[in-house]
Short mmCIF file of C-alpha atoms and ligand atoms in Angstrom, two decimals:
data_model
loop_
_atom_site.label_atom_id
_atom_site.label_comp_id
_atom_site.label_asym_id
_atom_site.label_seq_id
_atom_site.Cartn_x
_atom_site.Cartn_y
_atom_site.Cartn_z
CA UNK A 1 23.96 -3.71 13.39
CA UNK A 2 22.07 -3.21 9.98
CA UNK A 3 20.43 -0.47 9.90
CA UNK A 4 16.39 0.11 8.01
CA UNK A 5 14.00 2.62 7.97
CA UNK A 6 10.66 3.89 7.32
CA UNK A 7 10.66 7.38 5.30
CA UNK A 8 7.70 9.17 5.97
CA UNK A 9 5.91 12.78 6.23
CA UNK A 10 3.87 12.17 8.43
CA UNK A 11 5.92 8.81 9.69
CA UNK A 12 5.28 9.28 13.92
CA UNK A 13 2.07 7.11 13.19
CA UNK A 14 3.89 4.38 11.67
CA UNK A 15 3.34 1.00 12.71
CA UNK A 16 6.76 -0.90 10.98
CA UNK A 17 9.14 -0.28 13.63
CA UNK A 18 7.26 -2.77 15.36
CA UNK A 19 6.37 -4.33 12.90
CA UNK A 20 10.12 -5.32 12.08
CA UNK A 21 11.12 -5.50 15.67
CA UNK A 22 8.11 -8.86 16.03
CA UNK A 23 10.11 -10.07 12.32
CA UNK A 24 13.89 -9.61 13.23
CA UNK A 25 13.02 -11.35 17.14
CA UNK A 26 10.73 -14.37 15.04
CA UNK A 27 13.48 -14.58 12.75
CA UNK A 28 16.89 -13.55 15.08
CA UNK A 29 18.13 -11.25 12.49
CA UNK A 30 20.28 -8.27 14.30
CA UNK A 31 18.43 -5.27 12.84
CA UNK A 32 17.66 -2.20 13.87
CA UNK A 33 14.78 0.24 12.27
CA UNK A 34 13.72 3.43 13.03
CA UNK A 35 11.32 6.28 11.65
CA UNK A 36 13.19 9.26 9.40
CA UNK A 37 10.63 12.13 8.96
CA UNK A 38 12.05 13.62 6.05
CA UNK A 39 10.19 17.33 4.64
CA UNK A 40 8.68 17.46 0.80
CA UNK A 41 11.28 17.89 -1.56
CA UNK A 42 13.58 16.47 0.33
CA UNK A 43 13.73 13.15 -0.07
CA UNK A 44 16.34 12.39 -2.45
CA UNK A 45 19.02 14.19 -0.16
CA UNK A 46 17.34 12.44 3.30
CA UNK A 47 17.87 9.24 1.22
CA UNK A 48 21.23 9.94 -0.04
CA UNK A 49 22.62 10.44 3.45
CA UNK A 50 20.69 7.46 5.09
CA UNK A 51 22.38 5.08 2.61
CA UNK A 52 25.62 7.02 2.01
CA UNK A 53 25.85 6.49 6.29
CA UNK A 54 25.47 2.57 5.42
CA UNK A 55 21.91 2.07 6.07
CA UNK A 56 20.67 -1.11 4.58
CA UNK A 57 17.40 -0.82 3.46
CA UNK A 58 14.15 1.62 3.84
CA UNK A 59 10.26 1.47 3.25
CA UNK A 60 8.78 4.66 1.95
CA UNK A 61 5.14 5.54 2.77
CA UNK A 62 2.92 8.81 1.77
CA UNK A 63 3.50 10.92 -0.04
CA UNK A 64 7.31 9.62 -1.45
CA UNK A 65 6.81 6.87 -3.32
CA UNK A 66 7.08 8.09 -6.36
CA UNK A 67 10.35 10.21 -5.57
CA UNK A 68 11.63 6.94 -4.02
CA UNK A 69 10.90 5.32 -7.61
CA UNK A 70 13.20 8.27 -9.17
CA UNK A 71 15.85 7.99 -6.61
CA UNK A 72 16.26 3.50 -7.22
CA UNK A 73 19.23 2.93 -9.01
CA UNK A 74 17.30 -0.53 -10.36
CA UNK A 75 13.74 -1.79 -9.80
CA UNK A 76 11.93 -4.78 -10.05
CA UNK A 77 9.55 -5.63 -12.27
CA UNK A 78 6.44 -5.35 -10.25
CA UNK A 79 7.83 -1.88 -9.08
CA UNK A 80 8.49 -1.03 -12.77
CA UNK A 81 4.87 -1.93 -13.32
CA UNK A 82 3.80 0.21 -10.60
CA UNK A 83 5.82 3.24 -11.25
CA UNK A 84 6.20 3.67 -7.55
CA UNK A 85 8.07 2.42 -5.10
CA UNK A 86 8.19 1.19 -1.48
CA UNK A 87 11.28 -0.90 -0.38
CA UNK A 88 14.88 0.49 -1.16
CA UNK A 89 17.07 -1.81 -0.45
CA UNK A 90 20.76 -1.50 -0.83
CA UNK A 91 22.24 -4.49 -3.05
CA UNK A 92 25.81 -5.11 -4.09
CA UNK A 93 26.85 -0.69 -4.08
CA UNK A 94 23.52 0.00 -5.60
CA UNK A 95 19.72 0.97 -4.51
CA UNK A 96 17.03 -1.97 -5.88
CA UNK A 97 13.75 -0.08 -5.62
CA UNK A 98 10.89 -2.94 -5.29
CA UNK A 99 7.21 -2.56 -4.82
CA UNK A 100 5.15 -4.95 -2.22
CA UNK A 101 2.25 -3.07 -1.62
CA UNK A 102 0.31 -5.26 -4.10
CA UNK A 103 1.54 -8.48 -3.08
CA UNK A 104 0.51 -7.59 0.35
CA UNK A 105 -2.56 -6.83 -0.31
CA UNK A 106 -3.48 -9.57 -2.54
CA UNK A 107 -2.33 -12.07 0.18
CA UNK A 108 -4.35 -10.10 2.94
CA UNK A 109 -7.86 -10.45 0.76
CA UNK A 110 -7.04 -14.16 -0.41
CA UNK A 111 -5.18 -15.88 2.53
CA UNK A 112 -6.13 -14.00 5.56
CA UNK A 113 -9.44 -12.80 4.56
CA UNK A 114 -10.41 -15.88 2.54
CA UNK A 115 -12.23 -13.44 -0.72
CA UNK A 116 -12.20 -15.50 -3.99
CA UNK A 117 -11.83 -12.26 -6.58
CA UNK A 118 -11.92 -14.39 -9.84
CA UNK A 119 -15.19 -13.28 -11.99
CA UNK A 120 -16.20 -10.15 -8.95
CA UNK A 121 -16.63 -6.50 -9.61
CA UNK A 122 -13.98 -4.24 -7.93
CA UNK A 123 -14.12 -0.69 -7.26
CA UNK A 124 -10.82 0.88 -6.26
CA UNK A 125 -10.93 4.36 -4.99
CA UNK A 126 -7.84 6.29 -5.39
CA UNK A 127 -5.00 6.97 -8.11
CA UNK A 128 -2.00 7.74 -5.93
CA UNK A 129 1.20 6.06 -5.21
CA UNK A 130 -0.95 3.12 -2.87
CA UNK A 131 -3.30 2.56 -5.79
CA UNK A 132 -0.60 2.14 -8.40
CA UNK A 133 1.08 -0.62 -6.77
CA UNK A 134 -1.78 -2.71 -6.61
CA UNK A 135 -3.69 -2.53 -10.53
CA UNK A 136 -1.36 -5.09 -11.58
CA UNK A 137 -1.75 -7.57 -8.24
CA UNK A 138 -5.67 -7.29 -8.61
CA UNK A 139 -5.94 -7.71 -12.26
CA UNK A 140 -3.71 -11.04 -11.97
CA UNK A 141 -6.97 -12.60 -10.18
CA UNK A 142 -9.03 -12.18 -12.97
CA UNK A 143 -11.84 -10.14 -11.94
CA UNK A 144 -15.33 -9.35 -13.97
CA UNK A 145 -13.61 -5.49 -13.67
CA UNK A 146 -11.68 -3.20 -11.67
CA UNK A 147 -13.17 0.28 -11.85
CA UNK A 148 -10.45 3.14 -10.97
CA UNK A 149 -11.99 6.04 -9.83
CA UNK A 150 -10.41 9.16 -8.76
CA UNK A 151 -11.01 12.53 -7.40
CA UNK A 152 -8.39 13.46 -10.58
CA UNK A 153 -10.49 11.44 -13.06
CA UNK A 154 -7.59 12.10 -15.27
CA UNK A 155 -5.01 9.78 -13.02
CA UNK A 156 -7.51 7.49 -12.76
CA UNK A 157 -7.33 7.36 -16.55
CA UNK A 158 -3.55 7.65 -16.80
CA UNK A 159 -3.39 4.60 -14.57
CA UNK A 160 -6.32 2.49 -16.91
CA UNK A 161 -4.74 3.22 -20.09
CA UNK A 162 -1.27 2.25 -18.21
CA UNK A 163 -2.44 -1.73 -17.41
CA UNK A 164 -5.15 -1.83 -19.94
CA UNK A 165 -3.08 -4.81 -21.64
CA UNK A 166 -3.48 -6.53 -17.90
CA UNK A 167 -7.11 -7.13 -17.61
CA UNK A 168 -10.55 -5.25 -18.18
CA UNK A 169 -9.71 -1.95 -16.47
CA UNK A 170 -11.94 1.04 -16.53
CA UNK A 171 -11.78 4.89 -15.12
CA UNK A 172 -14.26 7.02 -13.43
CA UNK A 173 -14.45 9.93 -11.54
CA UNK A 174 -15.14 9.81 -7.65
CA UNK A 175 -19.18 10.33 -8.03
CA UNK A 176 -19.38 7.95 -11.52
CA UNK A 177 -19.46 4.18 -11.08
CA UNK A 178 -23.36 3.92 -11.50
CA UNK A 179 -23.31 0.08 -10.62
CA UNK A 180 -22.78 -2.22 -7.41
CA UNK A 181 -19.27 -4.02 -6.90
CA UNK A 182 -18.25 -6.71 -4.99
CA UNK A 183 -15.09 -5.59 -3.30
CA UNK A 184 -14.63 -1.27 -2.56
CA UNK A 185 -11.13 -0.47 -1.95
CA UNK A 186 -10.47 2.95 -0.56
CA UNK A 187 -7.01 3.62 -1.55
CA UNK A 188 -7.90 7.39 -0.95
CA UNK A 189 -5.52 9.43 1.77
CA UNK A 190 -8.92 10.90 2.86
CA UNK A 191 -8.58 8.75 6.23
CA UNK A 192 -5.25 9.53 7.38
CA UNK A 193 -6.30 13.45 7.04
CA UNK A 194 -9.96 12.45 8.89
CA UNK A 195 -11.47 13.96 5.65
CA UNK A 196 -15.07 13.00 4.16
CA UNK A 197 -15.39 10.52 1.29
CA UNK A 198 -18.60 10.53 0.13
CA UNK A 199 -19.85 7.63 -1.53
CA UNK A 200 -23.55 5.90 -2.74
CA UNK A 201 -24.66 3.21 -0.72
CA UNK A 202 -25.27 1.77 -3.90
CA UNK A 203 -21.82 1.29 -4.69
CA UNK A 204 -22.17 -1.82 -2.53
CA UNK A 205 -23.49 -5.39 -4.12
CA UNK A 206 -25.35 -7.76 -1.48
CA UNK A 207 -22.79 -9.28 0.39
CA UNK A 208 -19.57 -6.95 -0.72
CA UNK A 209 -16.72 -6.14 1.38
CA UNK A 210 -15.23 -2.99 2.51
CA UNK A 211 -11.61 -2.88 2.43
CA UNK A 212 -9.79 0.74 3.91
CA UNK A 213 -5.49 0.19 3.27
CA UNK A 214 -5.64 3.13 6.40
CA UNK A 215 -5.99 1.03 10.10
CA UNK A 216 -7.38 1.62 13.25
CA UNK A 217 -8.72 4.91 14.23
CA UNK A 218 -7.90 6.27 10.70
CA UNK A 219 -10.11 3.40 8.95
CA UNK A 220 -13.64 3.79 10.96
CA UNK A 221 -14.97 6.77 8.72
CA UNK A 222 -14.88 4.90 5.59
CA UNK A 223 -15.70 1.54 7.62
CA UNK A 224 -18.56 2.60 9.39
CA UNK A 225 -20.21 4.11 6.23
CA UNK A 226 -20.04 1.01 4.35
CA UNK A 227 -20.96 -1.50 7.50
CA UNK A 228 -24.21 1.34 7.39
CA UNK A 229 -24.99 0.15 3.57
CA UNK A 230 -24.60 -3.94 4.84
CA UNK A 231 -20.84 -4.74 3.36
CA UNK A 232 -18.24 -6.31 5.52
CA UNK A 233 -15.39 -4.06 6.68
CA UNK A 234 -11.48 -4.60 6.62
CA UNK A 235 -8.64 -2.81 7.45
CA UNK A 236 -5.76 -2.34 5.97
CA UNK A 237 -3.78 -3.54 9.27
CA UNK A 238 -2.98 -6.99 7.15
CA UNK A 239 -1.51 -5.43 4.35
CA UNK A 240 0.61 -3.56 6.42
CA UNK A 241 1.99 -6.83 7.75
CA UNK A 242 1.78 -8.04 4.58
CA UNK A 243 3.74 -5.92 2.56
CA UNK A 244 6.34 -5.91 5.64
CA UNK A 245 6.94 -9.52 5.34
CA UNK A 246 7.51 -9.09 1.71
CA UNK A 247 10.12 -5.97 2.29
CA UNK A 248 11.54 -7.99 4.76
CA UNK A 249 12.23 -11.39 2.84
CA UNK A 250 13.97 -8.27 -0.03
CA UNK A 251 16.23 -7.21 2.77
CA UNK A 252 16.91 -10.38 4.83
CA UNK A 253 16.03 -12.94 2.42
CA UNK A 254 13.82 -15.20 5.01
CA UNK A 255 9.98 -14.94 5.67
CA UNK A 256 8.63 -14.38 8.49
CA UNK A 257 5.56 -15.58 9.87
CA UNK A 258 2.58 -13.02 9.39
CA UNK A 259 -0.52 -13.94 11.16
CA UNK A 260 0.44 -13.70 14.71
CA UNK A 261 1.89 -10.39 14.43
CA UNK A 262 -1.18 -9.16 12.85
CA UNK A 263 -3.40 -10.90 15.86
CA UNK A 264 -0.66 -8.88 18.51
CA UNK A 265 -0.87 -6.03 16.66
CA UNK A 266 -4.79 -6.21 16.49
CA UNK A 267 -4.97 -7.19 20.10
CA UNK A 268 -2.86 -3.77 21.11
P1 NDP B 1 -1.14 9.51 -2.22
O1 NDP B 1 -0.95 10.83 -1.58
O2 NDP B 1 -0.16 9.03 -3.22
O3 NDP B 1 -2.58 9.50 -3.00
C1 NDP B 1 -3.69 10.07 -2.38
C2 NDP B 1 -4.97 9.70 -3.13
O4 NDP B 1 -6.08 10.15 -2.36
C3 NDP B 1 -5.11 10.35 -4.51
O5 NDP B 1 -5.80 9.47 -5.37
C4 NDP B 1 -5.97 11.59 -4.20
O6 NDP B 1 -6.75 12.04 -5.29
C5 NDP B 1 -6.89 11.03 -3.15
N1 NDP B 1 -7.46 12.08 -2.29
C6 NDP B 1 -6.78 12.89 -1.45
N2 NDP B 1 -7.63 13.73 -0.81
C7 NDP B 1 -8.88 13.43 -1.27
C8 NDP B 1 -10.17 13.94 -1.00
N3 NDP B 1 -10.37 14.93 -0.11
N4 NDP B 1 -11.23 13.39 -1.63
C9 NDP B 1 -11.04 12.39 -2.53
N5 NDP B 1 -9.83 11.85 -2.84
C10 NDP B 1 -8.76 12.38 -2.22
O7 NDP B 1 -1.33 8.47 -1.02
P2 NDP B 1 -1.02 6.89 -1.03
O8 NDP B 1 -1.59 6.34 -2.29
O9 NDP B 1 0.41 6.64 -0.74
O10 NDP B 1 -1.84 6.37 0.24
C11 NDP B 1 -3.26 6.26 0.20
C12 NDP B 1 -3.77 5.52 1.46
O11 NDP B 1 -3.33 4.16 1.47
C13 NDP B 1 -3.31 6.13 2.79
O12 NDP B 1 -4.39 6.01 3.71
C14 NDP B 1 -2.18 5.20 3.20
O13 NDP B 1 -1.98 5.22 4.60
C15 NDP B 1 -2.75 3.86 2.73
N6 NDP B 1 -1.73 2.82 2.53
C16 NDP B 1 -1.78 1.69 3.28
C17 NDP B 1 -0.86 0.67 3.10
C18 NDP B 1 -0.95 -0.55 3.93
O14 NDP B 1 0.00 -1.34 3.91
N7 NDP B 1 -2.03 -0.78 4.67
C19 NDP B 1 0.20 0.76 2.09
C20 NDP B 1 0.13 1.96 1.32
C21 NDP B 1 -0.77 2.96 1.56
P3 NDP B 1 -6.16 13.16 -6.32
O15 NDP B 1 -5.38 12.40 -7.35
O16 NDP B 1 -7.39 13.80 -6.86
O17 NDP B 1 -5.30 14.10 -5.50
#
């Protein structure tokens, strides 16, 4: 049977073993996929020996996307673009690295959560390997601005000056945007670790949603803070899917169907 998985530190927590299981019995592709807790450092070797064994494919979550960028043999575009990767998959006796973190996303805030981004303010917190893979996604909708703004202001500025020919980018630090936007992404690892992000109320507009890529449990710091200043708060439970069904159509070459798995999921 093929065998994927997802590369991790931590990866118990990990949601896409099941993820893939609900794909591969919607689909009835024989897979199997399990979680490989690999230590920093040691990711090329974990990944080396997981493919050299005749695995087929991994995703690669926190903190190893970039090493898994290093460690592709060939990337797509988008995860040239990104400089980070998060789907190896193992094509004709070499390692395609892709990115579908943005893609996910994008089709998570459009198609499942209806936003229309086109002309709106966007405020993405974070400069990491999550927030790198989804610049290019966001500025493709044409927004008023994305605002990058980073604990590191200096990432956030690598990472401006790196799609400023995309679309009206700008960095800040954590504490700087001064004005209101209409969509706050929180691409920060601060809710996986249950650490504080503080943030102005302000940062809100009227009617703004609050978007956390952590789920569940992990999401409700950030969530609750900005339900507390009147924005609407999402998950990043979809774009977990999301990106899944876009790794998955990489690997298997089929789509699978998204929105029920995100209800059972959801519903669990
Ligand atoms: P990285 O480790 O690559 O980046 C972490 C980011 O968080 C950096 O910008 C870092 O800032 C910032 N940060 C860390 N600690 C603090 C702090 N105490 N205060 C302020 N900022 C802080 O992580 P990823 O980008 O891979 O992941 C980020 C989040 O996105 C995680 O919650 C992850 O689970 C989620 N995610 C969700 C996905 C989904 O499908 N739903 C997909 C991918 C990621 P600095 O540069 O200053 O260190």
């Amino acid at each position: 049977m093929d065998r994927y998985v997802v590369i991790g530190n931590p990866v118990a927590h990990s949601l896409s073993p099941e993820i893939h299981a609900r794909f591969a019995a919607a689909t009835g592709e024989a897979m199997a996929y399990d979680r490989l807790l690999v230590e920093r450092g040691d990711f090329a070797r974990a990944a080396h020996a997981f493919f050299g064994g005749g695995g087929r494919g991994a995703n690669v979550t926190l903190p190893f996307k970039e090493d898994a960028f290093a460690f592709s043999q060939s990337r797509t575009a988008r995860a040239e673009q990104a400089g980070a990767v998060n789907t190896l998959a193992a094509k004709e006796g070499s390692i395609l690295g892709d990115n579908t973190d943005g893609a996910g996303l994008v089709r998570d805030l459009t198609a499942n959560l209806g936003l229309a981004l086109a002309g709106r303010r966007i405020l993405l917190l974070g400069a990491g390997g999550a927030a790198r893979g989804v610049v290019a996604p966001l500025l493709a909708l044409s927004p008023a601005v994305l605002v990058i703004a980073n604990r590191t202001e200096e990432r956030a500025r690598e990472l401006a000056r790196r799609f400023a020919d995309l679309g009206p980018v700008q960095p800040a630090g954590l504490d700087a945007p001064g004005e209101a936007f209409d969509l706050v992404l929180n691409a920060t690892s601060t809710s996986t670790r249950g650490e504080p992000l503080a943030l102005r109320p302000a940062v809100f507009a009227p009617g703004a949603t609050a978007y956390d890529m952590a789920y569940g449990k992990s999401a409700l710091a950030f969530l609750e803070t900005a339900r507390a200043a009147g924005a609407r708060p999402c998950d990043g439970l979809g774009m977990l899917v999301e990106q899944a069904a876009e790794s998955f159509l990489l690997w298997r070459g089929r789509k699978p169907e998204t929105a029920s798995v995100i209800a059972a999921l959801r519903a669990a």
